[in-house]
Every structure is written in structure tokens, then in C-alpha cells.
Short mmCIF file of C-alpha atoms in Angstrom, two decimals:
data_model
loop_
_atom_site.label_atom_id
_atom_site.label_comp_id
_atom_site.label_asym_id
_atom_site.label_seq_id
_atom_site.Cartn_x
_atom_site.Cartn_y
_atom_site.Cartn_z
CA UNK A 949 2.77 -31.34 -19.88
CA UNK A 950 1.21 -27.88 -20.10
CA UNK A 951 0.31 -26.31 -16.84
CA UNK A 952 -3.55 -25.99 -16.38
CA UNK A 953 -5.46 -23.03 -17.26
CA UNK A 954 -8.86 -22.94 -15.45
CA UNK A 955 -9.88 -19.39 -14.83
CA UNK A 956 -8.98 -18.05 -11.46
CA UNK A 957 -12.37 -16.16 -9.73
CA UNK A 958 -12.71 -12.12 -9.13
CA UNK A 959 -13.70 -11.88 -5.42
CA UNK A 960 -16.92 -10.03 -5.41
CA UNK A 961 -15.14 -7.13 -3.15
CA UNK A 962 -11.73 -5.22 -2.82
CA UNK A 963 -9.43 -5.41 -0.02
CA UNK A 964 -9.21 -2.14 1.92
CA UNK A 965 -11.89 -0.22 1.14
CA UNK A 966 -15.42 0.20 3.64
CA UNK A 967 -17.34 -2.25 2.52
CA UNK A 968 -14.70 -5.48 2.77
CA UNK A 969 -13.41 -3.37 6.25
CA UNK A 970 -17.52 -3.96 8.24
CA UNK A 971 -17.25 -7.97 7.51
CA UNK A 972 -13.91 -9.54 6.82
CA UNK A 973 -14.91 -12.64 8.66
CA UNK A 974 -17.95 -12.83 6.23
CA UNK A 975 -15.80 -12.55 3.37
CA UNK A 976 -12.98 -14.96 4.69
CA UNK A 977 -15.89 -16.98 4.74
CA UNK A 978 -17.14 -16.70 1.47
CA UNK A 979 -13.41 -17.03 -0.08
CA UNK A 980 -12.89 -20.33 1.96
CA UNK A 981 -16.24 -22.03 0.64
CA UNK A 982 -16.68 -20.31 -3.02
CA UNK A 983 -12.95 -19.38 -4.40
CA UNK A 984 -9.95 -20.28 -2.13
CA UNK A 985 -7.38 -19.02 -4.76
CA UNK A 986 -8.89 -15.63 -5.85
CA UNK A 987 -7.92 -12.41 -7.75
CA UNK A 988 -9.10 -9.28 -6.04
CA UNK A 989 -7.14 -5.87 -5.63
CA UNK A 990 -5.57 -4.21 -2.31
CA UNK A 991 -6.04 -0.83 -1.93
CA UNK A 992 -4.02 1.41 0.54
CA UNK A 993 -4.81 5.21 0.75
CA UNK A 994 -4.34 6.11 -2.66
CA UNK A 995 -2.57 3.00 -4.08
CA UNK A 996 -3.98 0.04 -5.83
CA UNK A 997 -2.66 -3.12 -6.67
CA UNK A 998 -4.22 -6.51 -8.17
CA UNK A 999 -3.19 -8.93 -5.90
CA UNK A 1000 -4.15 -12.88 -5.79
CA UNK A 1001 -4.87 -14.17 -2.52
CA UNK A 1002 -5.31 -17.73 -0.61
CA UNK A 1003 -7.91 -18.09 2.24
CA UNK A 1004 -7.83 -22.04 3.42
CA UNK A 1005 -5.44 -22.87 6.23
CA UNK A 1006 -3.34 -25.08 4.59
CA UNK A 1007 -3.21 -22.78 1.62
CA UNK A 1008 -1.55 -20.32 3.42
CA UNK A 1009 0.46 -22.61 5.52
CA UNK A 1010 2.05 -24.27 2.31
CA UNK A 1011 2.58 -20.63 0.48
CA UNK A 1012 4.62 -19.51 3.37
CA UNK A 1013 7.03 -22.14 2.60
CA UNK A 1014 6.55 -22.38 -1.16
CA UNK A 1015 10.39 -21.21 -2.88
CA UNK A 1016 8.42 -20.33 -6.22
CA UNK A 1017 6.74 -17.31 -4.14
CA UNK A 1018 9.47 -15.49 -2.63
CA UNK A 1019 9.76 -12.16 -1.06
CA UNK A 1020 11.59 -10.44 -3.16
CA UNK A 1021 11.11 -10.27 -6.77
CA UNK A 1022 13.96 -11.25 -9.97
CA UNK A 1023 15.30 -8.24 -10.22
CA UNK A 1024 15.40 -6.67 -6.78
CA UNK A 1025 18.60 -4.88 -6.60
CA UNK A 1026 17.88 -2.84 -9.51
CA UNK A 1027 14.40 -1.65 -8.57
CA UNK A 1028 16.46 -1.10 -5.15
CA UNK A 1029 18.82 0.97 -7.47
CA UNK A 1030 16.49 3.75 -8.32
CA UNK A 1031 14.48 3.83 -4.57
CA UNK A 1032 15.20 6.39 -2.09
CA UNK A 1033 16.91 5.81 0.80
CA UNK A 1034 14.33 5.23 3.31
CA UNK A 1035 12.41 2.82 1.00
CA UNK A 1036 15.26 1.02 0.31
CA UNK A 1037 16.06 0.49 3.58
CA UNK A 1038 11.98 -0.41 4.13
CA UNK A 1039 11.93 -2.67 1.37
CA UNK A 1040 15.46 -4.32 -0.22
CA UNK A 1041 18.00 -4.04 2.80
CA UNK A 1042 14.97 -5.56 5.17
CA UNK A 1043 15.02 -8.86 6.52
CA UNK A 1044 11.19 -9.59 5.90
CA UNK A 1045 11.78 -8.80 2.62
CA UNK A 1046 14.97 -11.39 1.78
CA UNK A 1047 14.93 -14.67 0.42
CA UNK A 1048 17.46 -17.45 1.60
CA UNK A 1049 20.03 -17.82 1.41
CA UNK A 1050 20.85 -13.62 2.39
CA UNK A 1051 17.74 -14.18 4.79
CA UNK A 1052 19.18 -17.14 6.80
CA UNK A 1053 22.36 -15.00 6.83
CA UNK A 1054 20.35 -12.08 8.18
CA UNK A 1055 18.59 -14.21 10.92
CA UNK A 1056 21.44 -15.61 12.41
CA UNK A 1057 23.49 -12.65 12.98
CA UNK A 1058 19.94 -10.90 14.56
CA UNK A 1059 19.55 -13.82 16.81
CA UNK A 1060 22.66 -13.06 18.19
CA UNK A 1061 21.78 -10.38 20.83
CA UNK A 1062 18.49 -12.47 21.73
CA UNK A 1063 19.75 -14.09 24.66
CA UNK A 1064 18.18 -16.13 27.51
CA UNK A 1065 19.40 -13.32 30.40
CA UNK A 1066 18.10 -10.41 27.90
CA UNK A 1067 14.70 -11.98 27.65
CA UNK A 1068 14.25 -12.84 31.41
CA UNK A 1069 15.22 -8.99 32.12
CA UNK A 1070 12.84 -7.90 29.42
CA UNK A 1071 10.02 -9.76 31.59
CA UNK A 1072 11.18 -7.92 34.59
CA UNK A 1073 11.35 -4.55 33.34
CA UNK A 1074 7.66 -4.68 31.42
CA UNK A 1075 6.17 -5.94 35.09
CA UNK A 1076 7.47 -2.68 36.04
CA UNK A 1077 6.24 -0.49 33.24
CA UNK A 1078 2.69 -1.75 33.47
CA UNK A 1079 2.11 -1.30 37.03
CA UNK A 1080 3.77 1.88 36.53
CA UNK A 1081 1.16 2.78 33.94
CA UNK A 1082 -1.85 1.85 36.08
CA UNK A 1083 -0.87 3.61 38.91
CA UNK A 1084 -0.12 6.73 36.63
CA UNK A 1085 -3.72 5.93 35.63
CA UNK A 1086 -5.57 5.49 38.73
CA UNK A 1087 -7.16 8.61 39.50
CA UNK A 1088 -8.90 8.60 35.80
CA UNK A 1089 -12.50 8.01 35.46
CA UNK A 1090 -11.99 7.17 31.46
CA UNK A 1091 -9.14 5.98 30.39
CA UNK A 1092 -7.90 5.07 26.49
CA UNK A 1093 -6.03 2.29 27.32
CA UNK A 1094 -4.41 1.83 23.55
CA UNK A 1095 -3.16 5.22 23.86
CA UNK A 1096 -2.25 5.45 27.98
CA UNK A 1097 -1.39 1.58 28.76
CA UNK A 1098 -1.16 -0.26 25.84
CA UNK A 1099 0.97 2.13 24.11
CA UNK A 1100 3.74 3.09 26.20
CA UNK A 1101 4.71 -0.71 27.43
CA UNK A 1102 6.29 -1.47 23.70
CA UNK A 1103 7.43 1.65 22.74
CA UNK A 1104 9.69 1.75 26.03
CA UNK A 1105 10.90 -1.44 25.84
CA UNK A 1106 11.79 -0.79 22.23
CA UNK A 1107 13.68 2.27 23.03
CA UNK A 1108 15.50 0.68 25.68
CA UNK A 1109 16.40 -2.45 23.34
CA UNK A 1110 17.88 -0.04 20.84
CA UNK A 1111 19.41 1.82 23.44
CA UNK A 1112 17.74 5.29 22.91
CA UNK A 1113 18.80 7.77 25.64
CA UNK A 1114 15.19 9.32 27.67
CA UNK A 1115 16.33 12.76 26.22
CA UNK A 1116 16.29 11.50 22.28
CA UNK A 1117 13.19 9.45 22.69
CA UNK A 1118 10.30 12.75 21.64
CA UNK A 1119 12.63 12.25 18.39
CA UNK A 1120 12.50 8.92 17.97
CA UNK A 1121 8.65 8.15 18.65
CA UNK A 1122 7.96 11.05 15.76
CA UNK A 1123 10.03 9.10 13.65
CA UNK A 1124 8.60 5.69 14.50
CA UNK A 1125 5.18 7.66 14.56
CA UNK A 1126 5.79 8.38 10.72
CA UNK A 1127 7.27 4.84 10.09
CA UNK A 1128 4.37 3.08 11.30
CA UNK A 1129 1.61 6.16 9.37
CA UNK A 1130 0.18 6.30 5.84
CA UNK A 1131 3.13 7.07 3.78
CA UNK A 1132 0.57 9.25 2.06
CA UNK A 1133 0.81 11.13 4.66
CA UNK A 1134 2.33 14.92 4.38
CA UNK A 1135 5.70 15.18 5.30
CA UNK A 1136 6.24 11.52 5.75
CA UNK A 1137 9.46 11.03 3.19
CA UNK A 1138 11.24 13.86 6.44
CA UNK A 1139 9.81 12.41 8.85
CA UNK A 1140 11.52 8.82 8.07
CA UNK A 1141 13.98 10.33 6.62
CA UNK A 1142 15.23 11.94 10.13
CA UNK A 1143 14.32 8.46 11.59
CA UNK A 1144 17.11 7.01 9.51
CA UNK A 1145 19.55 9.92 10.27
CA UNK A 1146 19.04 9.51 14.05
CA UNK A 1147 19.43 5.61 13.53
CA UNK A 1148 22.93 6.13 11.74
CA UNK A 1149 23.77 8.81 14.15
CA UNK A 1150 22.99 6.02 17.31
CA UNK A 1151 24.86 3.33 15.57
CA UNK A 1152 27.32 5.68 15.18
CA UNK A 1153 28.05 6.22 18.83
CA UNK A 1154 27.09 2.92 19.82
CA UNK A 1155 30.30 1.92 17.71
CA UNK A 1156 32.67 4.29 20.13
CA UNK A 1157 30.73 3.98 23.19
CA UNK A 1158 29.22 0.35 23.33
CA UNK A 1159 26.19 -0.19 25.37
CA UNK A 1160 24.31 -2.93 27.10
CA UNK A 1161 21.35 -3.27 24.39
CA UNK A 1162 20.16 -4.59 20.98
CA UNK A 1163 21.37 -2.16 18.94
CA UNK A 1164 25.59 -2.66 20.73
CA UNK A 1165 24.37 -6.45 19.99
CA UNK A 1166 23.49 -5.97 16.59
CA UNK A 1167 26.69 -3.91 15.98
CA UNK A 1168 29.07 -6.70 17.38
CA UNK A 1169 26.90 -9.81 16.46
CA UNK A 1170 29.65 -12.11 14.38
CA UNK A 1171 29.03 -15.12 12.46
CA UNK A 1172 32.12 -16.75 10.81
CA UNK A 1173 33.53 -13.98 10.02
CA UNK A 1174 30.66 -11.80 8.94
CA UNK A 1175 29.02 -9.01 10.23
CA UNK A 1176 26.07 -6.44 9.18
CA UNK A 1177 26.38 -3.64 7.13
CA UNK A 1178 25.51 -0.46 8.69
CA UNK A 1179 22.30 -0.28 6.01
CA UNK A 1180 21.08 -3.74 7.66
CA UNK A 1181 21.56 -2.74 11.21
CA UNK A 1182 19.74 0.70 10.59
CA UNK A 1183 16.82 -1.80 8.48
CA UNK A 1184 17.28 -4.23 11.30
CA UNK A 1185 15.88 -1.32 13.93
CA UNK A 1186 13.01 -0.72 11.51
CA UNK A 1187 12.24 -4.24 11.81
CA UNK A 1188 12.00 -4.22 15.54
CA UNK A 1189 10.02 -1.65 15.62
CA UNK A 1190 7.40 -2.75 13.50
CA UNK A 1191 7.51 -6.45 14.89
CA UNK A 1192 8.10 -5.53 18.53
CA UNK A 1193 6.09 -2.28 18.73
CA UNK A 1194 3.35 -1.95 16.36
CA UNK A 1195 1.90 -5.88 16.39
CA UNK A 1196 2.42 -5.59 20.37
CA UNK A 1197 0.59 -2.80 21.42
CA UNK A 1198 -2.44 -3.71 19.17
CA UNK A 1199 -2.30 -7.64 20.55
CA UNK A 1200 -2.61 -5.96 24.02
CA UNK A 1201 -5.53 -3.59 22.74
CA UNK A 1202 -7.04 -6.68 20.89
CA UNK A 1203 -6.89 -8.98 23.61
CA UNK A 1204 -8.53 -6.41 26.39
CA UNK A 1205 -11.35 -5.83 23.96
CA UNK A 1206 -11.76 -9.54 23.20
CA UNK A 1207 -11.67 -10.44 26.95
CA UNK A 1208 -14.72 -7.96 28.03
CA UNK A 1209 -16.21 -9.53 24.74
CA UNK A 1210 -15.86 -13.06 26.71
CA UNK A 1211 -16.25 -12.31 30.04
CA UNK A 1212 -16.74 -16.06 31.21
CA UNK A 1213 -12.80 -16.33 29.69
CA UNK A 1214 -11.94 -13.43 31.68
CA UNK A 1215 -13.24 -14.70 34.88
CA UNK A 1216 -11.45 -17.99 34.17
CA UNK A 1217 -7.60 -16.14 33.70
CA UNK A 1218 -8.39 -13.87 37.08
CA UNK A 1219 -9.15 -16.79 39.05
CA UNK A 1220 -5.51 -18.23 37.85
CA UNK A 1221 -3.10 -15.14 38.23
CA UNK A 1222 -0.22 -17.89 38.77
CA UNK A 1223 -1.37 -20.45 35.81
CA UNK A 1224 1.38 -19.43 33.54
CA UNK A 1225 0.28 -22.36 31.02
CA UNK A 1226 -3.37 -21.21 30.49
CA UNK A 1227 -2.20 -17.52 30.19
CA UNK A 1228 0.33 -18.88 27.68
CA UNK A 1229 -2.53 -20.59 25.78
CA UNK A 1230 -4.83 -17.54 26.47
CA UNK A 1231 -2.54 -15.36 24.19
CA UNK A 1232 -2.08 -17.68 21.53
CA UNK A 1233 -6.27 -17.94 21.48
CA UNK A 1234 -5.82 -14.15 21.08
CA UNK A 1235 -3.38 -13.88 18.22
CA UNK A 1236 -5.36 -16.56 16.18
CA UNK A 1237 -8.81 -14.98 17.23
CA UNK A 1238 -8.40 -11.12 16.76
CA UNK A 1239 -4.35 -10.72 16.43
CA UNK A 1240 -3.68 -7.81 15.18
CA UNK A 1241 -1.82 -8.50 11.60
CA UNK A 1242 -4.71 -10.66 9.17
CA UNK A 1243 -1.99 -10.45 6.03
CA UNK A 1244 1.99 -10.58 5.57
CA UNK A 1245 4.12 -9.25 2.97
CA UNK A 1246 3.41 -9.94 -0.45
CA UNK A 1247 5.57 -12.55 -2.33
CA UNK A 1248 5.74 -12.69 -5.95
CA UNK A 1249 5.52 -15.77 -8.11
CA UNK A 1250 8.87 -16.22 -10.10
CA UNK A 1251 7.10 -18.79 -12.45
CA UNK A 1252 3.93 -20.28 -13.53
CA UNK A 1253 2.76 -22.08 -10.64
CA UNK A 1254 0.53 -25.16 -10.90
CA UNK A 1255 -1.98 -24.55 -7.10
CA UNK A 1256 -4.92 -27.02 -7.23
CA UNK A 1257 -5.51 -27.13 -10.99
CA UNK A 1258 -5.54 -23.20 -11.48
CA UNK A 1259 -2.69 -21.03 -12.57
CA UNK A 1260 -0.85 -18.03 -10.60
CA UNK A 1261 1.23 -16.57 -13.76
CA UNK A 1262 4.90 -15.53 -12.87
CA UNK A 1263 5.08 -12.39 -11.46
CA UNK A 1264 1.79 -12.24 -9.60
CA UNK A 1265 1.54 -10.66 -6.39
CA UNK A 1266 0.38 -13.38 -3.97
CA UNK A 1267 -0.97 -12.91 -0.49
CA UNK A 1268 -2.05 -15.52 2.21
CA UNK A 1269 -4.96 -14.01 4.21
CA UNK A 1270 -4.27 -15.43 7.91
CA UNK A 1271 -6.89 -13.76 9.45
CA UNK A 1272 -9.12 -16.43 7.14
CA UNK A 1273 -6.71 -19.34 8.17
CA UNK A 1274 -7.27 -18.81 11.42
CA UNK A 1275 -10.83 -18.82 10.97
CA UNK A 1276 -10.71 -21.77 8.62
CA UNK A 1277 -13.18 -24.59 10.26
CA UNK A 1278 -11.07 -27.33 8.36
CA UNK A 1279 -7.91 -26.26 10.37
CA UNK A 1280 -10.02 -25.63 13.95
CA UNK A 1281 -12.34 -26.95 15.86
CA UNK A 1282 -15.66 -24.10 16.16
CA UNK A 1283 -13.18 -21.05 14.66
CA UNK A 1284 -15.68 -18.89 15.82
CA UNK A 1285 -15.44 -19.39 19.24
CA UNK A 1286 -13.01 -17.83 21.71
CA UNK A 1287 -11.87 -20.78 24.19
CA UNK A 1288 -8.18 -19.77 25.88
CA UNK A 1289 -8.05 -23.58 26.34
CA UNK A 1290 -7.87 -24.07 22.98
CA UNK A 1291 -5.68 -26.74 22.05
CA UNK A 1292 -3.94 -28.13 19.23
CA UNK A 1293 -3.62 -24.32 18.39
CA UNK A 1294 -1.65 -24.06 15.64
CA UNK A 1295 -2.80 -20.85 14.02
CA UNK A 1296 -0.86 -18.10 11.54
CA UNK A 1297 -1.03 -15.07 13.24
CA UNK A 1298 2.54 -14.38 13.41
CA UNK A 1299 3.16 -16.13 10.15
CA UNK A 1300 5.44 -19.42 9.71
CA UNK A 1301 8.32 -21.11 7.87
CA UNK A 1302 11.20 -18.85 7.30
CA UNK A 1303 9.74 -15.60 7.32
CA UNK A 1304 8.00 -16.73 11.48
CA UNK A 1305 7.76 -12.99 13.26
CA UNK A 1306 11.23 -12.15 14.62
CA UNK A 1307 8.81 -10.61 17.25
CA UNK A 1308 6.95 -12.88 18.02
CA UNK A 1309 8.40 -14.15 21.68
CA UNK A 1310 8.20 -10.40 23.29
CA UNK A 1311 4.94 -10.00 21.87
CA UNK A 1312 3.66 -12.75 23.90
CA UNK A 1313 5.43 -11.98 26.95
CA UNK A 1314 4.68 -8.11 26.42
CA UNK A 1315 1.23 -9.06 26.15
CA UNK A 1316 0.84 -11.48 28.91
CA UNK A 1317 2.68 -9.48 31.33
CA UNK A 1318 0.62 -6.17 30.92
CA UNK A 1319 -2.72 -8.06 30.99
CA UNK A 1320 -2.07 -10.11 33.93
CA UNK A 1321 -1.37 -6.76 35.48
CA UNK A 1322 -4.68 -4.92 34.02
CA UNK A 1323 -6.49 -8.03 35.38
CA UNK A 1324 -5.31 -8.19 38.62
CA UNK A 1325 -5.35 -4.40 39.39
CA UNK A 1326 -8.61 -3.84 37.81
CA UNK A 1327 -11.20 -5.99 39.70
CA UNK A 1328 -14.09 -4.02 37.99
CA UNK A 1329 -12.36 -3.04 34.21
CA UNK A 1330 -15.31 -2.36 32.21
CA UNK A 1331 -15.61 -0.39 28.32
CA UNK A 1332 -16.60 3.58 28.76
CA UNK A 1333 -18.77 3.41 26.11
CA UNK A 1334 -21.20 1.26 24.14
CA UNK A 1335 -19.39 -1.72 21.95
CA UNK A 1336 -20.31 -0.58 18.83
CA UNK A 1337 -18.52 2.23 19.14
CA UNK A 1338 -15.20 0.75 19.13
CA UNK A 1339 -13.96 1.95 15.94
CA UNK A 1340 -11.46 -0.19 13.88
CA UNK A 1341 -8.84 2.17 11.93
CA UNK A 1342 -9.04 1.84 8.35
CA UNK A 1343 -5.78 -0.29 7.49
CA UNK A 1344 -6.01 -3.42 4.81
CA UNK A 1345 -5.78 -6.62 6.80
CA UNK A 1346 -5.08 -5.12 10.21
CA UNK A 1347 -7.21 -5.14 13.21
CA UNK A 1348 -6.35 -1.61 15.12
CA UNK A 1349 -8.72 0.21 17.32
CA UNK A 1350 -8.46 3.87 16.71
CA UNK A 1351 -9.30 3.64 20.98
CA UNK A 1352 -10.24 1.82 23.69
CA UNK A 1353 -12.14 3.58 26.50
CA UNK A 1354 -12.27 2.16 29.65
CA UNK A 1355 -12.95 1.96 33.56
CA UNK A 1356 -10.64 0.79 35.11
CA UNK A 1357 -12.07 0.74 38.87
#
């Protein structure tokens, strides 16, 4: 039987540029109701690509477990091959970018160091950074809390997980600085290329001096025998940075912003400082409402694949748009409205399947932690400046304020 060939739509817009950027929600919409499965391109600074992307919830839910789309392409150690280091290490040697049965691999060794004891010391110590923050902060009449609160909780925590001594971290936030930039940007390939010689040089002395972090847990994690390369471990900090940094200080921006949007929601978590189970739901209502990440990586078709009567040819670059899932009125109850009771809430924001965020557990406790704080010490938190001045940084699929200024008394 021949696979069907009905002609795939053109979304009317491109992903990326201004116009999609001032209404993604009215475009998710569009996609959901007019062309579900639709070719569009992705453009990122200067780059380009033609991309095919799903919008409907359980689109995207059944792509992120679909083995004809994988993550990395036929081919992939020879494109790896002719890469330089630092986007090989980015791309190839990264777990978000493997397949099983290397990925599985990959995840079990990681999940090693991930321990009950680390994760209930994690909880202590960002209790203690936030209220550090705010009373660093309390003399301020403005304060940008993405750049003075939000901010500093991750990166800390992420330097202490990897085990970054207080005199190398100016070093290793430039690096992570450039990681997370435009890779446009000027100076970008030595920027992330000293990243990765600092990284080897840690590992290096984490080898002869073990420590009581990640990184000494990523070094000795052991699975039947096997261990990871020093390329994986150096990827693996990449990974952790970009899971347990980047998507966590812009889920603590998003969420403030979204709670003064819904003050009736924020009145309902101060009056239940203690109610760990509706702050727990609260934060899952704010990754599927505004979280920070709307996309994931790309997977490429490795055949012709059959979806709903309309062909995705092999080799397509396929995306599932979760900021649209989690909008999708077929999968939720009133999308559009913010209720931190929500419940069944199973959205996509931090993916699913094989590929679920590695980062996903501190995010939430990162998250929850430094709000409750923010909440409790800041009876009268209100925005410095009018709404629609919040500006949203230009980045395809993500939702990043370039600030957030606030009152905090």
C-alpha cells in the first residue's frame, strides 16, 4: 500500500521572526483549528531552516515517543566527524540529543549522583539563597528581579552541583553566559571554547581530589561495568546547565509575572505558605501556562511517515510546539485560564517519554522555594512599571523577559 500523499499546509507565518513573536497563542491557535501538521520555517539570528511542526496535544504527546522521529539523524557520527569541538560536544556527545539504546545508557549512569539526601540538601541550601537575595535586596526601591533574584538562585546551585570553587565561578558564568547566548554572537566559538577547557580542567582535578558534588558523582557513577567518557561528563555539565539553570531562572521570572497577572491566585498561595500540595500544583499551572521552553529539540524523520493521512518525507525536521499543547482546549479544560488548582494537569512543558527534562525535579523545587520566599517576604510585591512594558527577548519558542522590575515593599 502506498503511503498517502495529501499536501501538507504552509503556515501563513515563520517561527522566530516579530510578527509570529507579538501572538504565538493566536497562532497556536490557528495551527490547532486550520493545519495541525504544518510546514513553516524557524529562524534563529541569521539561520533558517524549514521545519514541519505539530500543534494538537496528542500530536505532540505521541511524536515524543514516536522511534521513526529520533533525535539524532542516520548518519550522526560522521556529521559529528567534521564539527568542532564545542559543537560536538553541544550536539553528538549530548544526552538530549541520543537515541536509545546509547540514551538509556546515558540516563542511567546520570541518575546516579541524583540521590534522595542530595535533593533534600538542595531544598535546604536554595531556602537559604533566596532569603539571602531578598535581604541583599531590601533597601532597593526597583528591583530587576530576573537579573537580582531570579538569577543568582540557579546559577549557584549549579555551581555548587558541579563543584565550582567561589574563586573560578566569574569564569564559569562567562562561559555559561556564552553557552546559553546567540552563537552568532562575536567571540562565542572562545567563549565556549574556554567553557569546555575549564570543564576538562575541573574533571580533571575532581579525578585526584574527589568532592562531595555532581560532577565527583558523575565521574564515579558505575553501571555494570561502564562508566562515562570524559567527552560525556564534560556534555553532561552542559546539560545541567541548560536544564537546571536556564529553564529555572526563567520559570521563576515567568511565574512572578504570571502571579501579579492573577492576583486572586496570588492571594490564594499567600494565604497557604504551608500547603505544599497547592504550591506543587501552582508550579505545574505555571510550566503549562507560561513555562519558559514552548519547543524541544528537533527530531528528524528516518522514513516516510504515514501522520493522519498526510506525509512527513524521511529526513524532515519535525518539531512539537508545546507551548500549543498546552494551550490545546481538547487536552484542557478553559486553556486560557490560569487556575493553580488545576487538575488532571498533564501538560508538556518539560517534554515527555524518553527525552522528559533531566531538570525537571530542581526546577520545581528551585521555583517553589524562591517564590514562597518572594511571597512571604514581600507583602506588597508589585511591577515598577506599566505591563506592557515587559519585554519578551527575541528567542524562537521561548518565553524570556529581557527584565522584570519590581517593588518589592
Amino acid at each position: 500500500m502506498s503511503i498517502p500523499t495529501t499536501p501538507v499546509p504552509e503556515a501563513p507565518f515563520t517561527i522566530g521572526t516579530p510578527e509570529f513573536s507579538a501572538d504565538p497563542l493566536g497562532h497556536y491557535a490557528w495551527l490547532r483549528e486550520n493545519a495541525p501538521l504544518a510546514r513553516t520555517e524557524l529562524v534563529y539570528g541569521p539561520v533558517s531552516q524549514p521545519i514541519w511542526i505539530l500543534s494538537r496535544y496528542r500530536d505532540c504527546r505521541a511524536m515524543l515517543t514516536d522511534p521513526r522521529l529520533p533525535r539524532s539523524p542516520a548518519g550522526g557520527a560522521a556529521i559529528a566527524a567534521g564539527l568542532p569541538e564545542h559543537l560536538r560536544l553541544l550536539s553528538t556527545e549530548s544526552l538530549i540529543m541520543k537515541d536509545d539504546p546509547e540514551h538509556k545508557r546515558l540516563r542511567t549512569l546520570v541518575s546516579k549522583p541524583f540521590t534522595p539526601r542530595m535533593t533534600a540538601q538542595l531544598g535546604e541550601r536554595v531556602r537559604e539563597l533566596a532569603n539571602d537575595r531578598l535581604d541583599a535586596l531590601t533597601d532597593r526601591d526597583v528591583v530587576d528581579l530576573r537579573q537580582d533574584f531570579a538569577l543568582p538562585i540557579p546559577y549557584t546551585v549549579i555551581s555548587e552541583m558541579v563543584g565550582v570553587a567561589e574563586a573560578d565561578r566569574p569564569r564559569f558564568q562567562d562561559g555559561v553566559a556564552a553557552l546559553l547566548s546567540d552563537r552568532s554572537a562575536e567571540g562565542w566559538d572562545e567563549q565556549v571554547g574556554d567553557l569546555i577547557t575549564f570543564t576538562r580542567d575541573l574533571v580533571a582535578r575532581k579525578r585526584s581530589a574527589p568532592g562531595d558534588d555532581i560532577l565527583t558523582g558523575l565521574i564515579q557513577a558505575e553501571q555494570d561495568g561502564d562508566r562515562l567518557t570524559e567527552d560525556e561528563v564534560v556534555a553532561m555539565v552542559f546539560t545541567l546547565v541548560i536544564a537546571g539553570y536556564e529553564t529555572t531562572y526563567n520559570l521563576i521570572t515567568n511565574a512572578v509575572v504570571t502571579l501579579l497577572d492573577h492576583p486572586d491566585q496570588m492571594t490564594r498561595l499567600r494565604q497557604a505558605p504551608d500547603d505544599e500540595g497547592l504550591w506543587r500544583s501552582a508550579i505545574e499551572e505555571i510550566v503549562r501556562f507560561c513555562g519558559p521552553v514552548g519547543g524541544t529539540k528537533p527530531a528528524t524523520a528516518a522514513e516516510d511517515i504515514d501522520w493522519d493521512g498526510r506525509t512527513i518525507p524521511a529526513g524532515s525536521t519535525v518539531m512539537p510546539l508545546l507551548g500549543s499543547a498546552n494551550r490545546d482546549p481538547e487536552a484542557f479544560d478553559a486553556p486560557d485560564r490560569f487556575d493553580i488548582t488545576r487538575s488532571p494537569n498533564h501538560h508538556l512543558g518539560f517534554g515527555y517519554g524518553a527525552h522528559f527534562c533531566l531538570g525537571a525535579n530542581l526546577a520545581r523545587l528551585e521555583a517553589r522555594i524562591a517564590v514562597q520566599a518572594l511571597l512571604t517576604r514581600s507583602p506588597r510585591l508589585s511591577l515598577a512599571v506599566p505591563r506592557d512594558e515587559l519585554v519578551l527577548e527575541p528567542m524562537p519558542l521561548w518565553t524570556r523577559y529581557h527584565e522584570l522590575p519590581v517593588h518589592l515593599d
